[in-house]
Short mmCIF file of C-alpha atoms and ligand atoms in Angstrom, two decimals:
data_model
loop_
_atom_site.label_atom_id
_atom_site.label_comp_id
_atom_site.label_asym_id
_atom_site.label_seq_id
_atom_site.Cartn_x
_atom_site.Cartn_y
_atom_site.Cartn_z
CA MET E 1312 21.49 6.33 26.13
CA LYS E 1313 19.16 9.57 25.17
CA ALA E 1314 16.83 8.96 22.42
CA ASN E 1315 18.09 10.88 19.67
CA ALA E 1316 21.73 8.68 20.14
CA VAL E 1317 19.23 5.37 19.76
CA VAL E 1318 17.64 6.94 16.95
CA GLN E 1319 20.97 7.81 15.25
CA SER E 1320 22.79 4.17 16.20
CA VAL E 1321 19.47 2.28 14.81
CA TYR E 1322 19.91 4.32 11.62
CA GLU E 1323 23.26 3.69 10.83
CA GLN E 1324 23.16 0.06 11.83
CA VAL E 1325 20.23 -0.10 9.24
CA LEU E 1326 22.21 1.57 6.78
CA LYS E 1327 25.30 -1.31 7.55
CA ARG E 1328 23.29 -3.91 7.53
CA ASN E 1329 21.24 -3.12 4.40
CA PRO E 1330 23.60 -1.42 1.78
CA GLY E 1331 22.02 -0.59 -1.42
CA GLU E 1332 18.42 -0.74 0.12
CA ALA E 1333 17.52 2.97 -0.58
CA GLU E 1334 13.44 2.82 -0.36
CA PHE E 1335 13.99 0.81 3.09
CA HIS E 1336 16.68 3.25 4.18
CA GLN E 1337 13.89 6.23 3.23
CA ALA E 1338 10.88 4.66 5.09
CA VAL E 1339 12.99 3.70 8.44
CA LYS E 1340 14.40 7.19 8.17
CA GLU E 1341 10.80 8.66 8.27
CA VAL E 1342 9.53 6.58 11.06
CA LEU E 1343 12.82 6.96 13.56
CA GLU E 1344 12.47 11.08 13.22
CA CYS E 1345 9.13 10.63 14.38
CA LEU E 1346 9.99 8.59 17.25
CA GLU E 1347 12.09 10.41 19.47
CA PRO E 1348 9.76 12.13 21.78
CA VAL E 1349 8.45 8.36 22.23
CA LEU E 1350 11.27 6.79 23.12
CA GLU E 1351 12.21 10.14 25.74
CA LYS E 1352 9.11 9.86 27.18
CA HIS E 1353 9.28 5.59 27.43
CA PRO E 1354 12.87 4.66 28.34
CA GLU E 1355 11.88 1.21 28.95
CA TYR E 1356 11.51 1.07 25.02
CA VAL E 1357 14.68 1.83 24.63
CA LYS E 1358 16.08 -0.50 27.22
CA ALA E 1359 14.44 -3.38 25.62
CA LYS E 1360 15.77 -2.44 22.48
CA ILE E 1361 12.19 -1.82 21.02
CA VAL E 1362 13.38 0.38 17.90
CA ASP E 1363 16.29 -1.57 17.31
CA ARG E 1364 14.44 -4.93 16.76
CA LEU E 1365 11.54 -3.43 15.09
CA VAL E 1366 13.99 -2.48 11.92
CA GLU E 1367 15.32 -5.87 11.57
CA PRO E 1368 12.67 -8.38 9.92
CA GLU E 1369 11.86 -11.47 12.25
CA ARG E 1370 12.65 -13.73 8.59
CA GLN E 1371 13.39 -12.87 5.02
CA ILE E 1372 12.99 -15.74 2.41
CA ILE E 1373 14.24 -14.99 -1.16
CA PHE E 1374 13.92 -17.94 -4.06
CA ARG E 1375 13.91 -18.92 -7.10
CA ILE E 1376 10.91 -19.14 -9.21
CA PRO E 1377 11.50 -21.21 -12.14
CA TRP E 1378 8.67 -21.35 -15.13
CA GLN E 1379 8.10 -22.26 -19.07
CA ASP E 1380 6.98 -19.40 -21.29
CA ASP E 1381 4.27 -20.04 -23.91
CA LYS E 1382 7.19 -20.24 -26.71
CA GLY E 1383 8.82 -23.08 -24.22
CA GLU E 1384 11.29 -21.28 -23.21
CA PHE E 1385 12.77 -21.30 -19.48
CA GLN E 1386 12.64 -18.19 -17.45
CA VAL E 1387 13.76 -17.83 -13.74
CA ASN E 1388 12.55 -14.98 -11.41
CA ARG E 1389 13.65 -13.66 -7.72
CA GLY E 1390 11.03 -14.28 -5.07
CA PHE E 1391 10.60 -12.72 -2.00
CA ARG E 1392 8.73 -12.94 1.20
CA ILE E 1393 9.52 -10.34 4.46
CA GLN E 1394 8.08 -11.45 7.60
CA PHE E 1395 8.23 -8.52 9.56
CA ASN E 1396 6.59 -8.20 12.69
CA SER E 1397 4.33 -10.66 14.10
CA ALA E 1398 3.78 -8.60 17.39
CA LEU E 1399 -0.39 -7.68 16.86
CA GLY E 1400 -0.55 -10.89 14.60
CA PRO E 1401 0.07 -13.07 11.48
CA TYR E 1402 2.15 -11.13 9.24
CA LYS E 1403 0.01 -9.89 6.91
CA GLY E 1404 0.85 -7.84 3.69
CA GLY E 1405 0.66 -8.15 -0.54
CA ILE E 1406 2.79 -9.35 -3.30
CA ARG E 1407 4.20 -7.09 -5.80
CA LEU E 1408 4.92 -8.02 -9.23
CA HIS E 1409 6.75 -5.59 -11.08
CA PRO E 1410 10.59 -5.54 -12.57
CA SER E 1411 11.73 -2.89 -10.20
CA VAL E 1412 11.17 -5.27 -7.28
CA TYR E 1413 14.18 -6.02 -4.90
CA ILE E 1414 14.76 -6.57 -1.66
CA GLY E 1415 14.66 -2.91 -0.87
CA ILE E 1416 11.42 -2.46 -2.21
CA ILE E 1417 10.22 -5.35 -0.24
CA LYS E 1418 11.67 -4.41 2.78
CA PHE E 1419 10.32 -1.01 2.92
CA LEU E 1420 6.86 -1.89 2.21
CA GLY E 1421 7.06 -4.67 4.91
CA PHE E 1422 8.16 -2.31 7.65
CA GLU E 1423 5.57 0.32 6.33
CA GLN E 1424 3.05 -2.56 7.01
CA ILE E 1425 3.93 -3.06 10.63
CA LEU E 1426 3.00 0.20 11.52
CA LYS E 1427 -0.27 0.55 9.08
CA ASN E 1428 -1.87 -2.75 10.20
CA SER E 1429 -1.26 -1.39 13.71
CA LEU E 1430 -3.36 1.41 12.79
CA THR E 1431 -6.10 -0.54 11.52
CA GLY E 1432 -7.18 -1.63 15.38
CA LEU E 1433 -6.75 -5.46 13.84
CA MET E 1434 -4.78 -8.28 14.88
CA MET E 1435 -2.46 -8.31 11.99
CA GLY E 1436 1.92 -8.14 11.73
CA GLY E 1437 3.77 -6.67 9.20
CA GLY E 1438 4.96 -8.72 5.92
CA LYS E 1439 5.57 -8.37 2.06
CA GLY E 1440 6.41 -10.23 -0.93
CA GLY E 1441 7.01 -9.93 -4.38
CA SER E 1442 9.03 -10.91 -7.62
CA ASP E 1443 10.81 -8.91 -10.70
CA PHE E 1444 8.12 -10.83 -12.78
CA ASP E 1445 6.66 -8.41 -15.20
CA PRO E 1446 3.16 -9.50 -15.88
CA LYS E 1447 2.98 -6.80 -18.57
CA GLY E 1448 2.54 -8.07 -21.90
CA LYS E 1449 2.41 -11.75 -20.78
CA SER E 1450 -0.57 -14.20 -21.54
CA ASP E 1451 -3.23 -15.52 -18.94
CA GLY E 1452 -1.16 -19.02 -19.21
CA GLU E 1453 2.25 -17.38 -18.42
CA VAL E 1454 0.99 -15.39 -15.20
CA MET E 1455 -0.61 -18.75 -14.20
CA ARG E 1456 2.60 -20.86 -14.72
CA PHE E 1457 4.65 -18.01 -12.78
CA CYS E 1458 1.93 -17.75 -9.92
CA GLN E 1459 1.90 -21.77 -9.45
CA SER E 1460 5.46 -21.74 -9.14
CA PHE E 1461 5.86 -18.73 -6.85
CA MET E 1462 3.27 -20.12 -4.53
CA THR E 1463 5.17 -23.65 -4.84
CA GLU E 1464 7.55 -22.08 -2.86
CA LEU E 1465 5.93 -19.57 -0.88
CA CYS E 1466 3.27 -22.11 0.45
CA LYS E 1467 6.33 -23.77 2.67
CA HIS E 1468 6.64 -20.52 4.52
CA ILE E 1469 2.53 -19.12 5.39
CA GLY E 1470 -0.42 -20.29 6.72
CA PRO E 1471 -4.00 -18.70 7.97
CA ASP E 1472 -2.29 -18.34 11.54
CA THR E 1473 0.88 -17.59 10.20
CA ASP E 1474 1.45 -15.43 7.15
CA VAL E 1475 -1.39 -14.22 5.16
CA PRO E 1476 -0.29 -12.22 1.75
CA ALA E 1477 -2.82 -10.77 -0.62
CA GLY E 1478 -2.16 -8.38 -3.74
CA ASP E 1479 -0.43 -5.51 -4.64
CA ILE E 1480 1.22 -3.76 -7.64
CA GLY E 1481 0.54 -6.14 -10.82
CA VAL E 1482 -1.39 -8.86 -8.35
CA GLY E 1483 -5.53 -8.57 -8.56
CA GLY E 1484 -8.30 -11.18 -8.25
CA ARG E 1485 -6.47 -12.66 -11.43
CA GLU E 1486 -3.26 -13.81 -9.68
CA VAL E 1487 -4.73 -14.49 -5.97
CA GLY E 1488 -7.03 -17.08 -7.73
CA PHE E 1489 -3.72 -18.79 -9.43
CA MET E 1490 -1.75 -18.75 -6.08
CA PHE E 1491 -4.48 -19.70 -4.09
CA GLY E 1492 -5.47 -22.84 -6.21
CA GLN E 1493 -1.96 -23.98 -5.99
CA TYR E 1494 -1.78 -23.53 -2.33
CA LYS E 1495 -4.89 -25.44 -1.96
CA ARG E 1496 -4.10 -28.43 -4.20
CA ILE E 1497 -0.12 -29.12 -2.85
CA ARG E 1498 -1.63 -28.17 0.80
CA ASN E 1499 -4.81 -30.34 0.68
CA GLU E 1500 -6.25 -27.15 2.61
CA PHE E 1501 -9.12 -24.54 1.79
CA THR E 1502 -8.14 -21.99 4.05
CA GLY E 1503 -8.40 -18.05 4.18
CA ILE E 1504 -4.54 -18.40 3.29
CA LEU E 1505 -4.48 -14.87 0.77
CA THR E 1506 -7.27 -12.18 0.79
CA GLY E 1507 -8.89 -10.62 -2.43
CA LYS E 1508 -10.12 -14.12 -2.96
CA GLY E 1509 -12.99 -14.33 -5.65
CA LEU E 1510 -16.49 -13.90 -3.78
CA GLU E 1511 -17.22 -17.10 -4.56
CA TRP E 1512 -14.75 -18.80 -2.86
CA GLY E 1513 -13.89 -17.10 0.64
CA GLY E 1514 -13.34 -13.25 -0.69
CA SER E 1515 -14.78 -10.45 1.35
CA LEU E 1516 -17.08 -7.69 -0.56
CA VAL E 1517 -15.74 -4.49 -0.55
CA ARG E 1518 -11.91 -5.73 -0.78
CA THR E 1519 -11.52 -4.85 -4.48
CA GLU E 1520 -12.90 -1.46 -3.48
CA ALA E 1521 -11.39 -0.92 -0.02
CA THR E 1522 -8.06 0.74 -0.23
CA GLY E 1523 -9.07 3.74 -2.79
CA TYR E 1524 -12.44 3.94 -0.82
CA GLY E 1525 -10.54 4.12 2.54
CA LEU E 1526 -8.57 6.96 1.13
CA VAL E 1527 -11.48 9.02 0.50
CA TYR E 1528 -13.11 8.45 3.56
CA ILE E 1529 -10.22 9.54 5.45
CA MET E 1530 -9.75 12.50 3.24
CA ALA E 1531 -13.78 13.35 3.63
CA GLU E 1532 -12.71 13.09 7.28
CA ALA E 1533 -10.13 15.14 7.26
CA LEU E 1534 -11.99 17.65 4.84
CA LYS E 1535 -15.18 17.78 7.60
CA ASP E 1536 -12.42 18.81 10.21
CA MET E 1537 -11.80 22.04 7.91
CA GLY E 1538 -15.13 22.80 7.30
CA LYS E 1539 -15.24 21.47 3.63
CA SER E 1540 -16.07 18.18 1.80
CA PHE E 1541 -15.47 16.75 -1.46
CA LYS E 1542 -18.53 18.24 -3.07
CA GLY E 1543 -17.56 20.81 -6.01
CA MET E 1544 -13.77 19.89 -5.29
CA THR E 1545 -11.24 19.26 -8.35
CA VAL E 1546 -9.47 16.06 -7.85
CA THR E 1547 -6.43 14.35 -9.57
CA VAL E 1548 -5.33 10.73 -8.85
CA SER E 1549 -2.21 9.21 -10.54
CA GLY E 1550 -2.31 5.84 -11.34
CA SER E 1551 -5.06 3.82 -13.04
CA GLY E 1552 -4.98 0.49 -11.02
CA ASN E 1553 -7.05 -0.90 -8.31
CA VAL E 1554 -6.38 2.01 -5.84
CA ALA E 1555 -6.97 4.77 -8.23
CA ILE E 1556 -9.97 3.49 -9.75
CA TYR E 1557 -11.85 2.95 -6.58
CA ALA E 1558 -10.64 6.48 -5.13
CA VAL E 1559 -11.91 7.59 -8.13
CA GLU E 1560 -15.45 6.07 -8.00
CA LYS E 1561 -15.59 7.86 -4.27
CA VAL E 1562 -14.69 10.83 -4.88
CA GLN E 1563 -17.33 11.04 -7.76
CA GLN E 1564 -19.81 9.51 -5.21
CA LEU E 1565 -19.20 12.15 -2.95
CA GLY E 1566 -19.90 15.08 -5.45
CA GLY E 1567 -15.98 15.57 -6.68
CA LYS E 1568 -14.88 15.78 -9.96
CA VAL E 1569 -11.69 14.00 -11.01
CA VAL E 1570 -9.71 15.42 -14.08
CA ALA E 1571 -6.69 13.51 -14.41
CA MET E 1572 -5.21 9.74 -14.19
CA SER E 1573 -2.23 8.16 -15.36
CA ASP E 1574 -0.33 5.38 -15.91
CA SER E 1575 3.51 4.68 -16.01
CA ASN E 1576 3.69 5.98 -19.83
CA GLY E 1577 1.35 9.36 -19.30
CA TYR E 1578 -1.63 11.12 -18.17
CA ILE E 1579 -5.05 11.63 -19.30
CA TYR E 1580 -6.81 15.05 -18.65
CA ASP E 1581 -10.33 15.48 -19.00
CA ALA E 1582 -11.81 18.47 -18.15
CA ASP E 1583 -15.30 17.13 -18.10
CA GLY E 1584 -14.41 14.91 -15.42
CA ILE E 1585 -12.55 11.81 -15.83
CA ASN E 1586 -15.52 8.68 -17.43
CA LEU E 1587 -14.68 6.09 -14.91
CA ASP E 1588 -16.17 3.34 -17.22
CA THR E 1589 -13.83 4.03 -19.82
CA VAL E 1590 -10.86 3.58 -17.59
CA LYS E 1591 -12.42 0.37 -15.69
CA LYS E 1592 -12.91 -0.98 -19.43
CA LEU E 1593 -9.38 -0.42 -20.15
CA LYS E 1594 -7.52 -0.95 -17.48
CA GLU E 1595 -9.53 -3.96 -15.70
CA VAL E 1596 -10.92 -5.79 -18.72
CA GLU E 1597 -8.60 -5.10 -21.64
CA ARG E 1598 -5.50 -4.11 -19.80
CA LYS E 1599 -4.47 -1.66 -22.25
CA ARG E 1600 -2.60 1.89 -21.72
CA ILE E 1601 -4.21 5.00 -20.50
CA LYS E 1602 -3.73 6.68 -23.52
CA GLU E 1603 -6.60 4.71 -25.68
CA TYR E 1604 -8.88 6.87 -23.15
CA LEU E 1605 -8.46 9.40 -26.19
CA SER E 1606 -10.28 6.69 -28.43
CA TYR E 1607 -13.21 7.14 -26.46
CA HIS E 1608 -13.22 10.84 -25.46
CA LYS E 1609 -12.43 13.41 -28.21
CA LYS E 1610 -12.08 15.97 -26.16
CA ALA E 1611 -9.29 14.56 -23.73
CA LYS E 1612 -5.94 15.07 -23.63
CA TYR E 1613 -2.83 12.58 -23.06
CA THR E 1614 0.41 14.09 -22.06
CA GLU E 1615 3.32 11.45 -22.23
CA GLY E 1616 5.38 11.30 -19.31
CA CYS E 1617 3.90 10.83 -15.53
CA ALA E 1618 5.23 13.78 -13.86
CA GLY E 1619 3.42 16.44 -15.49
CA ILE E 1620 0.18 15.49 -14.12
CA TRP E 1621 1.35 17.25 -10.73
CA ASN E 1622 0.96 20.63 -12.69
CA VAL E 1623 -2.63 20.04 -12.93
CA LYS E 1624 -4.69 22.67 -10.99
CA CYS E 1625 -6.54 20.84 -8.72
CA ASP E 1626 -8.15 21.07 -5.07
CA ILE E 1627 -7.29 17.78 -3.85
CA SER E 1628 -3.98 15.54 -5.19
CA LEU E 1629 -4.06 11.48 -4.64
CA PRO E 1630 -0.97 10.25 -5.33
CA CYS E 1631 -1.98 6.28 -5.94
CA ALA E 1632 0.82 4.71 -8.46
CA THR E 1633 4.09 4.31 -6.97
CA GLN E 1634 6.69 5.15 -4.52
CA ASN E 1635 8.59 8.62 -5.12
CA GLU E 1636 6.27 9.49 -8.01
CA LEU E 1637 5.68 12.79 -6.37
CA ASP E 1638 9.08 15.16 -5.74
CA GLU E 1639 9.65 18.35 -4.84
CA ALA E 1640 8.67 20.26 -7.89
CA GLY E 1641 5.65 18.07 -8.29
CA ALA E 1642 4.84 18.79 -4.60
CA LYS E 1643 5.83 23.09 -5.47
CA ALA E 1644 3.54 23.02 -8.40
CA LEU E 1645 0.47 21.59 -6.41
CA ALA E 1646 1.12 24.36 -3.78
CA LYS E 1647 1.45 27.14 -6.48
CA ASN E 1648 -1.56 25.89 -7.89
CA GLY E 1649 -3.59 26.27 -4.91
CA CYS E 1650 -4.10 22.34 -3.68
CA ILE E 1651 -5.48 22.07 -0.09
CA ALA E 1652 -4.53 18.66 0.53
CA VAL E 1653 -2.73 15.21 -0.40
CA GLY E 1654 -3.78 11.70 0.61
CA GLU E 1655 -1.42 8.98 -0.42
CA GLY E 1656 -2.99 6.33 -1.88
CA ALA E 1657 0.10 4.44 -2.78
CA ASN E 1658 3.20 3.29 -0.21
CA MET E 1659 5.50 6.48 0.04
CA PRO E 1660 4.55 7.95 -3.23
CA CYS E 1661 5.87 11.33 -1.97
CA THR E 1662 9.87 12.06 -1.67
CA PRO E 1663 10.37 13.36 1.79
CA GLU E 1664 11.22 16.88 0.15
CA ALA E 1665 7.86 17.03 -1.12
CA ALA E 1666 6.16 15.87 2.17
CA ASP E 1667 8.24 19.02 3.74
CA VAL E 1668 6.60 21.29 0.72
CA PHE E 1669 3.35 20.53 1.89
CA LEU E 1670 3.94 20.99 5.73
CA HIS E 1671 5.48 24.24 4.99
CA ASN E 1672 2.64 25.27 2.73
CA LYS E 1673 0.20 24.08 5.14
CA VAL E 1674 -1.63 21.57 2.14
CA LEU E 1675 -3.02 19.23 4.22
CA PHE E 1676 -0.88 15.73 4.06
CA LEU E 1677 -2.36 12.15 4.94
CA PRO E 1678 0.77 9.58 4.76
CA GLY E 1679 0.19 6.11 3.15
CA LYS E 1680 0.29 4.42 6.40
CA ALA E 1681 -2.67 5.96 7.41
CA ALA E 1682 -4.44 7.41 4.32
CA ASN E 1683 -4.00 3.56 2.14
CA ALA E 1684 -4.91 1.24 5.38
CA GLY E 1685 -8.35 0.66 4.15
CA GLY E 1686 -7.07 -2.26 2.06
CA VAL E 1687 -5.35 -4.32 4.33
CA ALA E 1688 -8.35 -3.35 6.79
CA VAL E 1689 -10.80 -4.88 4.54
CA SER E 1690 -8.29 -8.13 4.37
CA GLY E 1691 -8.39 -7.72 7.91
CA LEU E 1692 -12.10 -8.08 7.85
CA GLU E 1693 -11.95 -10.85 5.05
CA MET E 1694 -9.40 -13.01 7.36
CA ALA E 1695 -12.43 -12.71 10.15
CA GLN E 1696 -15.36 -13.82 7.77
CA ASN E 1697 -13.16 -16.79 6.62
CA SER E 1698 -12.37 -17.63 10.33
CA GLN E 1699 -16.57 -17.60 11.22
CA ARG E 1700 -17.16 -18.70 7.33
CA ILE E 1701 -19.73 -16.33 6.84
CA PRO E 1702 -19.61 -13.84 4.25
CA TRP E 1703 -20.71 -10.29 5.41
CA THR E 1704 -23.05 -7.97 3.19
CA PHE E 1705 -21.60 -5.07 1.29
CA GLU E 1706 -23.07 -2.74 3.68
CA LYS E 1707 -21.41 -3.94 6.65
CA ALA E 1708 -17.86 -4.52 5.48
CA ASP E 1709 -17.98 -0.87 3.82
CA ALA E 1710 -19.79 0.49 7.57
CA GLU E 1711 -16.44 -1.20 9.12
CA LEU E 1712 -14.11 0.18 6.95
CA LYS E 1713 -16.05 3.68 7.69
CA ILE E 1714 -15.47 3.09 11.09
CA ILE E 1715 -11.95 2.29 10.89
CA MET E 1716 -10.54 4.65 8.39
CA THR E 1717 -12.39 7.64 10.77
CA THR E 1718 -10.73 5.87 13.79
CA ILE E 1719 -7.10 5.69 12.46
CA TYR E 1720 -7.53 9.78 11.64
CA LYS E 1721 -8.73 10.69 14.81
CA ASN E 1722 -5.80 8.26 16.57
CA ALA E 1723 -2.89 10.06 14.44
CA SER E 1724 -4.61 13.29 14.72
CA GLU E 1725 -4.37 12.90 18.82
CA ALA E 1726 -1.38 11.45 18.78
CA ALA E 1727 0.02 14.19 16.31
CA LYS E 1728 -1.19 16.69 19.18
CA GLU E 1729 0.04 14.99 22.00
CA TYR E 1730 3.25 14.99 21.12
CA GLY E 1731 3.25 18.97 20.04
CA GLN E 1732 2.45 18.68 16.41
CA PRO E 1733 -0.73 19.31 15.48
CA GLY E 1734 -2.21 18.65 11.95
CA ASN E 1735 1.61 16.92 11.20
CA PHE E 1736 -0.14 13.33 10.50
CA ILE E 1737 3.23 11.85 9.66
CA VAL E 1738 4.32 12.22 13.26
CA GLY E 1739 0.54 11.43 14.40
CA ALA E 1740 0.48 8.06 12.50
CA ASN E 1741 4.11 7.00 12.83
CA ILE E 1742 3.49 7.33 16.52
CA ALA E 1743 -0.11 6.10 16.93
CA GLY E 1744 1.00 2.98 14.63
CA PHE E 1745 4.52 2.68 17.05
CA VAL E 1746 2.88 2.83 20.57
CA LYS E 1747 0.75 -0.24 19.82
CA VAL E 1748 3.51 -2.52 18.46
CA ALA E 1749 6.11 -1.25 21.30
CA LYS E 1750 3.75 -2.47 23.82
CA ALA E 1751 2.79 -5.61 22.18
CA MET E 1752 6.81 -6.50 22.17
CA LEU E 1753 7.35 -5.46 25.58
CA ALA E 1754 4.85 -7.62 26.96
CA GLN E 1755 5.91 -10.55 24.60
CA GLY E 1756 9.37 -10.38 26.22
CA LEU E 1757 12.66 -10.57 24.18
CA VAL E 1758 11.63 -12.46 20.82
P1 LIG Q 1210 -1.89 -2.00 -9.62
O1 LIG Q 1210 -0.92 -2.66 -10.21
O2 LIG Q 1210 -3.66 -2.20 -9.65
O3 LIG Q 1210 -1.89 -0.48 -10.23
C1 LIG Q 1210 -0.62 0.20 -10.38
C2 LIG Q 1210 -0.79 1.63 -11.07
O4 LIG Q 1210 0.29 2.35 -10.69
C3 LIG Q 1210 -0.70 1.45 -12.73
O5 LIG Q 1210 -1.32 2.70 -13.07
C4 LIG Q 1210 0.50 1.47 -12.95
O6 LIG Q 1210 1.13 1.64 -14.31
C5 LIG Q 1210 1.12 2.46 -12.30
N1 LIG Q 1210 2.39 2.19 -11.90
C6 LIG Q 1210 2.83 1.33 -11.20
N2 LIG Q 1210 4.42 1.46 -11.37
C7 LIG Q 1210 4.60 2.66 -11.63
C8 LIG Q 1210 5.90 3.02 -11.63
N3 LIG Q 1210 7.04 2.42 -11.61
N4 LIG Q 1210 6.03 4.16 -12.19
C9 LIG Q 1210 4.70 4.80 -12.61
N5 LIG Q 1210 3.75 4.32 -12.72
C10 LIG Q 1210 3.91 3.26 -12.13
O7 LIG Q 1210 -1.65 -1.37 -8.13
P2 LIG Q 1210 -2.45 -0.90 -6.77
O8 LIG Q 1210 -3.14 0.30 -7.59
O9 LIG Q 1210 -2.72 -2.21 -6.09
O10 LIG Q 1210 -1.39 -0.50 -6.50
C11 LIG Q 1210 -1.03 1.44 -6.33
C12 LIG Q 1210 -0.19 1.80 -5.09
O11 LIG Q 1210 -1.06 1.62 -3.90
C13 LIG Q 1210 1.06 0.92 -4.88
O12 LIG Q 1210 2.23 1.46 -4.23
C14 LIG Q 1210 0.43 0.03 -4.10
O13 LIG Q 1210 1.39 -0.76 -2.98
C15 LIG Q 1210 -0.33 0.70 -2.99
N6 LIG Q 1210 -1.74 0.01 -2.08
C16 LIG Q 1210 -2.39 -1.05 -2.63
C17 LIG Q 1210 -3.39 -1.52 -1.93
C18 LIG Q 1210 -4.33 -2.82 -2.52
O14 LIG Q 1210 -4.87 -3.03 -2.01
N7 LIG Q 1210 -4.20 -2.80 -3.63
C19 LIG Q 1210 -3.30 -1.03 -0.61
C20 LIG Q 1210 -2.56 -0.22 -0.04
C21 LIG Q 1210 -1.69 0.40 -1.15
P3 LIG Q 1210 1.17 0.78 -15.18
O15 LIG Q 1210 -0.12 -0.19 -15.80
O16 LIG Q 1210 1.62 1.71 -16.49
O17 LIG Q 1210 2.53 0.03 -14.87
O1 LIG Q 1211 0.02 -1.96 0.83
C1 LIG Q 1211 -1.05 -2.46 1.25
O2 LIG Q 1211 -1.41 -2.42 2.48
C2 LIG Q 1211 -1.59 -3.71 0.47
N1 LIG Q 1211 -0.55 -4.13 -0.85
C3 LIG Q 1211 -2.73 -5.00 0.70
C4 LIG Q 1211 -1.91 -5.68 2.05
C5 LIG Q 1211 -3.07 -6.82 2.38
O3 LIG Q 1211 -2.78 -7.78 3.03
O4 LIG Q 1211 -4.22 -6.38 1.88
#
């Protein structure tokens, strides 16, 4: 079978087997479109049905999560864990708690995670989990009871050498703590079963900052190639969660000025540069809306609705909230306003049409699986520290993160060149990530 026919038939099979899972279809399509030349060059991958196997999760677990709210009422949510691919190591990937979660979201995230984890160069397979539970407005007690019930089932399927979850949207240090406690109690084991743990009980320094810092490190590397740096650049960052906050922190450390941030209700604009201490207090401590920023900074402006953030004039934009938040219109507005580079802190925040706009307008575009790999990379380093039972210093973990991000940039860049599309990091990241997984799958036989 010719490479293009393989890609076509695999995609059709994905649509047939996974009806109604738009985000999963989108993620698979983007990858498949990049793989044709690799399959042409490597007929052995076609013969071994590597791509056919890659798009089919090794295991999918769906379960009931019963829990009791503060009023004493019983509640039921649905939980997921997709153990997508273990060719390179134990399944690894976050847990997302958001009302929009359904199997199509978890599958898209798990699929992306396979190639992302491959790019880190560490021994991690791909997986993802989550639930349609909405943590917003819930008390600590309710979140704890939910997390305990979630882990009561999940603990049967994971283990430090099997599957190691972590945070994602709606899951940070608090939720990881509750889940870890429940795992330890049920299994009577103190192991590195989750990453993003507290620093006193097995967490790694730099994990909290890792995704945002890593995003800025890889972007800095790309800017360097263009003879530029963050110094003096005006930057917009969507979201105001874990990834967004630490992206802003690193941009500011490198001399850039961040003028806009958002949450799911709207965005703030501060011409003087965002005061990150205020954002951290509002979001990390008080769990309030970004709008409240105006109570502290009178000159700042708030606009309801998050899409308007792409109209803010900037040199660099870092979408760090959620999938498909940046569409064609947003991309056109960025390009028109002179934006030179876009880096995806979130997973798949740009629609395919938006990515096309960037490519056609020569806006440097770093796709999420390369640009946001710093989070899972430091998760991998946390696993290494847990195995050693020795914590690393901040400096050591940060230096490793920098090396990993620089290497990802280099590998994606070279793969893009090798396959005749220099500067196309979508092609570069997908191919560089895929080849390693394909080699491992080939070596491990028909499994
Ligand atoms: P958080 O929960 O800490 O923050 C999420 C942010 O995105 C919030 O500002 C939230 O606003 C906003 N947001 C979430 N859902 C939506 C939505 N449907 N529409 C608009 N805004 C939304 O999550 P993270 O910062 O951890 O994750 C952000 C992105 O980065 C996700 O795509 C995640 O998969 C990705 N990522 C995360 C990594 C990590 O280590 N945490 C690693 C790599 C990627 P609000 O509070 O109003 O909901
Ligand atoms: O999307 C991601 O890479 C994450 N949410 C982090 C996963 C991890 O295991 O640290």
